[in-house]
CSV table of C-alpha atoms and ligand atoms in Angstrom, one decimal:
chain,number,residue,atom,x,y,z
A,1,UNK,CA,-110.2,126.4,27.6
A,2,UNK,CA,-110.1,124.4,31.0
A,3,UNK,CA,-109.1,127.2,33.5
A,4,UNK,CA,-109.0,125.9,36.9
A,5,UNK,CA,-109.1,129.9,38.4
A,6,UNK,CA,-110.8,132.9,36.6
A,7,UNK,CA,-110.6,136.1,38.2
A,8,UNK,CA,-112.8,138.9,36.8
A,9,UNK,CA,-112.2,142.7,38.0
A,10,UNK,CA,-110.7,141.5,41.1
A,11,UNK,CA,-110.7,144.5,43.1
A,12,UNK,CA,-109.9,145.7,46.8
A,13,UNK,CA,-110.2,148.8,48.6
A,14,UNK,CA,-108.7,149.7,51.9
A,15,UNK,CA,-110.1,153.5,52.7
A,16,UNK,CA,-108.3,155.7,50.5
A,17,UNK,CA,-105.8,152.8,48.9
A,18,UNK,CA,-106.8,150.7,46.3
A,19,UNK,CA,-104.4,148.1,47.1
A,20,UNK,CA,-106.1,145.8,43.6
A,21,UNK,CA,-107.4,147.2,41.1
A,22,UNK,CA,-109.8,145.5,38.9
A,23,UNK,CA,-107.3,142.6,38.1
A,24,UNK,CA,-107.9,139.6,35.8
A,25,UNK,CA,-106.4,136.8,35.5
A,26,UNK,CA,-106.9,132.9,34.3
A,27,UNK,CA,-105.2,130.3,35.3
A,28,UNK,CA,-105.0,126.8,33.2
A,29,UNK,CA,-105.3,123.1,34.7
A,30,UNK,CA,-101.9,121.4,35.6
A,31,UNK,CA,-100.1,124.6,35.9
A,32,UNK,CA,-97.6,126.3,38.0
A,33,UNK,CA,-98.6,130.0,38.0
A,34,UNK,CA,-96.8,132.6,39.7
A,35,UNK,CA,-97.9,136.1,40.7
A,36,UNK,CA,-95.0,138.2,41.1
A,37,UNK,CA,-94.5,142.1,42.1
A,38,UNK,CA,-92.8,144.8,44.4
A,39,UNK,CA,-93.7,145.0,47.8
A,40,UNK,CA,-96.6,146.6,48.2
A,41,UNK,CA,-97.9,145.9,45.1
A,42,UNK,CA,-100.8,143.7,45.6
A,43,UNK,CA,-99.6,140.0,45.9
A,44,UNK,CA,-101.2,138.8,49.2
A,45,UNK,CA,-104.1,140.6,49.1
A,46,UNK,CA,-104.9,139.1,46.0
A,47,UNK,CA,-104.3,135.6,47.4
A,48,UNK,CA,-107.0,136.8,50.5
A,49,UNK,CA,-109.7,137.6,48.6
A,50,UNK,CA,-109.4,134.6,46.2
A,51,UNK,CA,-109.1,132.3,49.4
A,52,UNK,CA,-112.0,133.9,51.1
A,53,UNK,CA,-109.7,135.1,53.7
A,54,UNK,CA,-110.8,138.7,52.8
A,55,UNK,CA,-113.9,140.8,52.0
A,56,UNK,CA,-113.9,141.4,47.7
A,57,UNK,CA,-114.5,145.1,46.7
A,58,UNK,CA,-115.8,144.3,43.7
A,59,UNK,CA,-115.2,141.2,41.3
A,60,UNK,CA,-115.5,137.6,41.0
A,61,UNK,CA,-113.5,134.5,41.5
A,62,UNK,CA,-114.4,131.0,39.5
A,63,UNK,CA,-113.1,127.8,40.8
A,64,UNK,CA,-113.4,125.1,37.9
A,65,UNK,CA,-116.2,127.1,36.6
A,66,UNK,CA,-118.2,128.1,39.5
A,67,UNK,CA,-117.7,131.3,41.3
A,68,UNK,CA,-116.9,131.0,44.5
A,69,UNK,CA,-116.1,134.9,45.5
A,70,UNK,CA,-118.4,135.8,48.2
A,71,UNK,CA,-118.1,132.3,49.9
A,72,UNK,CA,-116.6,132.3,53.7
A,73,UNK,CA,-113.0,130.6,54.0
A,74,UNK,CA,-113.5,127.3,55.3
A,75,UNK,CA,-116.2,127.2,52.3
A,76,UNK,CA,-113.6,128.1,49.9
A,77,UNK,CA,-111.1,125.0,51.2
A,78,UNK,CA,-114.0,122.5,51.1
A,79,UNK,CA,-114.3,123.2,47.1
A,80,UNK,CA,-111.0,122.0,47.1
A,81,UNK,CA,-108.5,124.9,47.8
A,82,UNK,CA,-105.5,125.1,50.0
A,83,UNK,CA,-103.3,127.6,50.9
A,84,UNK,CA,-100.3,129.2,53.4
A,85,UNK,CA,-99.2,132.3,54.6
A,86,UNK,CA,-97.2,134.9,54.1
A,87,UNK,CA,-96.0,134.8,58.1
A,88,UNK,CA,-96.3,131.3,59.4
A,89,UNK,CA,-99.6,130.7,61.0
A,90,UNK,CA,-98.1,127.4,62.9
A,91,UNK,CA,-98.8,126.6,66.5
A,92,UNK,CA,-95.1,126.8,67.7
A,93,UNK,CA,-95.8,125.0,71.1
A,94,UNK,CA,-97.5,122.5,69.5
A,95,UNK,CA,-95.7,119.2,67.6
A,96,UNK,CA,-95.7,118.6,63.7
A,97,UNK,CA,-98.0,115.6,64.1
A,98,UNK,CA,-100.8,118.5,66.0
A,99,UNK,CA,-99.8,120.9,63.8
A,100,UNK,CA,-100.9,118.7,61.0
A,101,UNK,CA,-104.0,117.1,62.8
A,102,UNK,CA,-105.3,120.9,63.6
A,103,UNK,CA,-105.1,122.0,59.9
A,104,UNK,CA,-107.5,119.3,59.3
A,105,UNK,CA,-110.0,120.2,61.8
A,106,UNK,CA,-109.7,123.9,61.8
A,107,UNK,CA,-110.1,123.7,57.9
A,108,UNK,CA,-112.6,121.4,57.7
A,109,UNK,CA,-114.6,122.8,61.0
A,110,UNK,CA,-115.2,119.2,62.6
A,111,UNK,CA,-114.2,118.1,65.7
A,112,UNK,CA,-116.0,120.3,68.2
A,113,UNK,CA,-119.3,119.9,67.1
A,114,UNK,CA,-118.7,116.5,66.4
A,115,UNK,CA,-117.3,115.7,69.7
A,116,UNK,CA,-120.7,117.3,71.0
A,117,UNK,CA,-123.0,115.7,69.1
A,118,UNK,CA,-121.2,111.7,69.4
A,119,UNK,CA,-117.4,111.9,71.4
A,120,UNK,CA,-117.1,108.1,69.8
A,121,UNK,CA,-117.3,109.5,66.4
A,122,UNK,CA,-115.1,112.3,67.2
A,123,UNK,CA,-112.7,109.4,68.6
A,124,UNK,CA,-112.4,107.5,65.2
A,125,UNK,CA,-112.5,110.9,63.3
A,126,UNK,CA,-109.4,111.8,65.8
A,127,UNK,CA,-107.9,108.6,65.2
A,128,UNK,CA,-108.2,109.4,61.5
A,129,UNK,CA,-106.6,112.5,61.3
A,130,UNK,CA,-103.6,111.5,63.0
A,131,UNK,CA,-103.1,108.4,60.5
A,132,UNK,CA,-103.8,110.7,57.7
A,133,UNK,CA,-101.2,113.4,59.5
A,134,UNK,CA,-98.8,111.2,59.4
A,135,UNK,CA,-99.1,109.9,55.8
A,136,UNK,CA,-98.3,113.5,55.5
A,137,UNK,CA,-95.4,113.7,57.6
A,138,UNK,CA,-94.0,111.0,55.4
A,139,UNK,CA,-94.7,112.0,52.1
A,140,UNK,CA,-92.3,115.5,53.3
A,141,UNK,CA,-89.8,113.3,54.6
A,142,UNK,CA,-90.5,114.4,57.9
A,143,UNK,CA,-90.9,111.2,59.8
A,144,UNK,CA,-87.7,112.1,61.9
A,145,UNK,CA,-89.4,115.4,63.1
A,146,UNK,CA,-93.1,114.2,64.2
A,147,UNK,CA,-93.1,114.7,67.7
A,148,UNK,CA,-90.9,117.9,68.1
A,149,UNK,CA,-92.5,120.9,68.9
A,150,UNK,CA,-92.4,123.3,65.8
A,151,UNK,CA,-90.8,126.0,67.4
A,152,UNK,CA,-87.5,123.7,67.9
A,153,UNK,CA,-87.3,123.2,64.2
A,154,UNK,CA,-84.9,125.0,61.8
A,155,UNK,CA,-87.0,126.8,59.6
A,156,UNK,CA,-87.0,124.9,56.3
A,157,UNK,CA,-88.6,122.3,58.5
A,158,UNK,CA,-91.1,124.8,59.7
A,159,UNK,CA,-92.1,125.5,56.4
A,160,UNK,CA,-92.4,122.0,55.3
A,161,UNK,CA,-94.6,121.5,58.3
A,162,UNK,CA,-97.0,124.7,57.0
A,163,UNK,CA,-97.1,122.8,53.7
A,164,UNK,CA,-98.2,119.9,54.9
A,165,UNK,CA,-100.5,121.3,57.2
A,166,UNK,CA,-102.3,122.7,54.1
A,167,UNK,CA,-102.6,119.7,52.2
A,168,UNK,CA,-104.2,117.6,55.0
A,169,UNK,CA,-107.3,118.2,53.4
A,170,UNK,CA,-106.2,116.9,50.0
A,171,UNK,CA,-106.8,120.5,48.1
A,172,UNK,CA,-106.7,120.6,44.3
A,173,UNK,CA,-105.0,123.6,44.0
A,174,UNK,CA,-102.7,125.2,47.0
A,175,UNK,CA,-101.7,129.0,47.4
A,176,UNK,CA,-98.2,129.4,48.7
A,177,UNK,CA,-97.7,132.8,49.7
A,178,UNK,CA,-94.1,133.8,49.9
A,179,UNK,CA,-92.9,130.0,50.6
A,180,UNK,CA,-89.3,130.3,49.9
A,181,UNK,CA,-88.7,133.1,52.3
A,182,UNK,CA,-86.1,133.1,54.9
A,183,UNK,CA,-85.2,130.2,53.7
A,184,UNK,CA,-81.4,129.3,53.0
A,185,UNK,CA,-80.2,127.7,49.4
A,186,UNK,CA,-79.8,124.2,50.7
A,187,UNK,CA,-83.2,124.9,52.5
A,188,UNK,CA,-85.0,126.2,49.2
A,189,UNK,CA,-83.9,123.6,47.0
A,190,UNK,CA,-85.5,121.1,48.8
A,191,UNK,CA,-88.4,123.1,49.3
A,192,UNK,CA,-88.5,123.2,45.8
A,193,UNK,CA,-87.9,119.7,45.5
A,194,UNK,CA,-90.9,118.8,47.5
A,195,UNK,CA,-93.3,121.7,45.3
A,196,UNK,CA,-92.2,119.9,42.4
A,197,UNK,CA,-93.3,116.7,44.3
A,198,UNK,CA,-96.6,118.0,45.0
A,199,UNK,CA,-97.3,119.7,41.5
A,200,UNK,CA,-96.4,115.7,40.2
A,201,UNK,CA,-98.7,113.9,42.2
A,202,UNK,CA,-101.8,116.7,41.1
A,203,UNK,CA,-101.9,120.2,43.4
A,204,UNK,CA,-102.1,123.0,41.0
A,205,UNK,CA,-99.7,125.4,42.4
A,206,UNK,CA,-100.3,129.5,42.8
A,207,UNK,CA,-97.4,131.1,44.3
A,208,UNK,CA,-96.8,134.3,45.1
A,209,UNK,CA,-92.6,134.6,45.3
A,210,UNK,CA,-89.5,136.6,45.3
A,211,UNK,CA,-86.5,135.2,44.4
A,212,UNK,CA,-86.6,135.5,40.5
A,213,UNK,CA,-84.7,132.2,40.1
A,214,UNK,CA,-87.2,129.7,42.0
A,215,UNK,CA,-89.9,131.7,40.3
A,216,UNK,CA,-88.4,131.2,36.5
A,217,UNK,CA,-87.3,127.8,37.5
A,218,UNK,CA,-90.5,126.2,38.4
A,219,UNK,CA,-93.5,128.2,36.8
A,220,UNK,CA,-95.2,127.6,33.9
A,221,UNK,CA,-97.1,131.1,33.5
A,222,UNK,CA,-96.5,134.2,35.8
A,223,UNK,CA,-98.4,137.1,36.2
A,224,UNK,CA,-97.0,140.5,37.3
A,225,UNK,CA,-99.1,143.2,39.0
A,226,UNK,CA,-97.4,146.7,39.9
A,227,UNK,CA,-99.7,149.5,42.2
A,228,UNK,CA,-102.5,146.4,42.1
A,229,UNK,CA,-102.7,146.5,38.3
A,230,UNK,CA,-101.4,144.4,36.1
A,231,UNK,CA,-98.4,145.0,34.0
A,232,UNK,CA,-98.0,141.4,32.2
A,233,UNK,CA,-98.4,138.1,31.8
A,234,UNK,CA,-96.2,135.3,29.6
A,235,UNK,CA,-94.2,132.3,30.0
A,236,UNK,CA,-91.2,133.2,32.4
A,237,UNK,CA,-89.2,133.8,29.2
A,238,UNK,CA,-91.6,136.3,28.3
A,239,UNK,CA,-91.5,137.9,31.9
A,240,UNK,CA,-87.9,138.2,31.6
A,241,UNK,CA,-87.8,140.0,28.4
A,242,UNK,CA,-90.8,142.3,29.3
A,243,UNK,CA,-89.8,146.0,29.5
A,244,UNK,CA,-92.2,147.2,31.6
A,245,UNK,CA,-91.4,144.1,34.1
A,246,UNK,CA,-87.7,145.4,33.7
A,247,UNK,CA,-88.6,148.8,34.6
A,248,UNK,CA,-91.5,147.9,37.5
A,249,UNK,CA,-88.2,145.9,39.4
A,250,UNK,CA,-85.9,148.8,38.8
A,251,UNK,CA,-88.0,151.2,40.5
A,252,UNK,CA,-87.3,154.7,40.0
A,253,UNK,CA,-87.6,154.4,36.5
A,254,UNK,CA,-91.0,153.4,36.2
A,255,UNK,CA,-93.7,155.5,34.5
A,256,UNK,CA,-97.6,153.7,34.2
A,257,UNK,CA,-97.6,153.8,30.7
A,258,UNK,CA,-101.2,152.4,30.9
A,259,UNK,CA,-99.7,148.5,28.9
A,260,UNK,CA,-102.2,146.8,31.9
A,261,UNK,CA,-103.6,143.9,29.6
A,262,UNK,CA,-107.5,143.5,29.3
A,263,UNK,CA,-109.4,140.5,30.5
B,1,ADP,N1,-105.7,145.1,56.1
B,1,ADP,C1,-105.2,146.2,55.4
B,1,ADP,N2,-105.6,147.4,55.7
B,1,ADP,C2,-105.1,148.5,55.0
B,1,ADP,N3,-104.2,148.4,54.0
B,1,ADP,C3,-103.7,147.2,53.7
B,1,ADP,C4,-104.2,146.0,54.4
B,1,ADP,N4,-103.5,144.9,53.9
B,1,ADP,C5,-102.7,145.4,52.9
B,1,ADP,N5,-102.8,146.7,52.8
B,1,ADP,C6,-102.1,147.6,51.9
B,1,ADP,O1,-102.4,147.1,50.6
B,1,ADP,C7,-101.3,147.2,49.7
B,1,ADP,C8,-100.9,145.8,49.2
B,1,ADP,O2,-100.5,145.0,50.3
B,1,ADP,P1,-100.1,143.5,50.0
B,1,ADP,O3,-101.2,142.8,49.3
B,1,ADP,O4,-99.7,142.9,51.4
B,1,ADP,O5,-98.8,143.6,49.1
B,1,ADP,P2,-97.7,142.5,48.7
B,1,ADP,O6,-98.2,141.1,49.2
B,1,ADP,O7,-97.7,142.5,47.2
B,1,ADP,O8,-96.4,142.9,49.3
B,1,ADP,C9,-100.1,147.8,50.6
B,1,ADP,O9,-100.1,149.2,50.4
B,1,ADP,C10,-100.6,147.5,52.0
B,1,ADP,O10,-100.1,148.4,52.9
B,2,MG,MG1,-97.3,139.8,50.6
């Protein structure tokens, strides 16, 4: 089976909380997966440890067959990984075009010690960044919005602007936590629009999201965790049919009736 991401055990412990708890999941090449739960459950701090953005507990992470848990974060996007986060992590003084050209550099770490060792090549490197930023800016349909500062921007713009700052670096498979929030319907659907783009033209998506109807409109397999376990897995016709899915959403009802699948 071509997986693109294995996850084995995948476990994190905060003190007393053990906010994932030996989790597995695989995720296939060309896909749209989804990782979906209550707040609290799990969701984000799965994303961080598979990113690199977090210490692992215990576990391991495979990226196209080779593990890659234990690996620093600018390591992790270098294999070829992108992602966003849950609160945007944009410079708000800054304009899209910067915005852009600093997710390159700050992902990639160049630039400063570039600029030490030869400014010249630092110059062209520069000079290549912004051409490649504004490819970018383009291809989101954001050619209008360049040179305003980001914090000027409605928010579906801002969001667009995190996306493209993340696939500067031309990942093979992105990590969108919580992309569709805050934004309004006319504002989603062209998100959506444009992750539909991006899944075309060869990003494997993993997207952690909320609102049920962009999740079972655009993904192809979804995974649910509850309390950092999880609680099932399936094609979003599956998901929607799953009792125990029913009854994790509904809350009070729920009982862990130990159904966690095995790896
Ligand atoms: N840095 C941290 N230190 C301590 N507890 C944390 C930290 N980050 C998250 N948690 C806790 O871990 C659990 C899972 O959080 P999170 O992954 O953010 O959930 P989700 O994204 O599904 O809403 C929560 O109980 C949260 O309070
Ligand atoms: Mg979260």
């Amino acid at each position: 089976m071509d997986y693109i991401l294995e996850v084995k055990g995948l476990t994190k412990k905060f003190s007393g909380l053990t906010a994932v708890d030996d989790l597995c999941l695989n995720m296939k090449k060309r896909t749209i997966h989804s990782l979906i739960g209550p707040n609290g459950s799990g969701k984000s701090t799965t994303i961080n440890m598979i990113t690199g953005a977090l210490p692992i507990t215990s576990g391991t992470v495979s990226y196209s067959g080779e593990v890659i848990s234990g690996l620093p974060m600018h390591a992790v996007a270098l294999k070829g990984i992108g992602r966003t986060f849950q609160n945007l992590k944009l410079f708000s003084s800054m304009t899209v075009t910067e915005n852009l050209m600093v997710g390159m550099h700050s992902q990639l770490k160049v630039g400063f010690f570039q600029f030490l060792a030869s400014p010249k090549a630092a110059a062209a490197e520069e000079k290549k960044a912004r051409e490649k930023a504004l490819e970018v800016i383009h291809y989101l349909g954001l050619d209008q919005q360049k040179d305003e500062v980001v914090k000027n921007l409605p928010y579906g713009q801002q969001k667009l602007t995190e996306l493209g700052r993340s696939i500067m670096t031309n990942p093979k498979l992105l990590f969108l936590d919580e992309p569709a929030a805050g934004l309004n319907p006319s504002e989603r659907v062209k998100f959506i629009d444009v992750l539909l783009k991006v899944f075309a033209d060869g990003i494997d998506l993993f997207l952690i999201e909320h609102n049920m109807d962009v999740v079972m409109s655009i993904s192809n397999y979804i995974t649910v965790i509850n309390f950092g376990k999880k609680i099932a897995e399936g094609t979003p016709k599956e998901i929607q049919n799953n009792e125990d899915v029913i009854t994790a959403y509904l809350g009070d009802k729920y009982k862990r009736k130990g159904g966690e699948t095995a790896c």
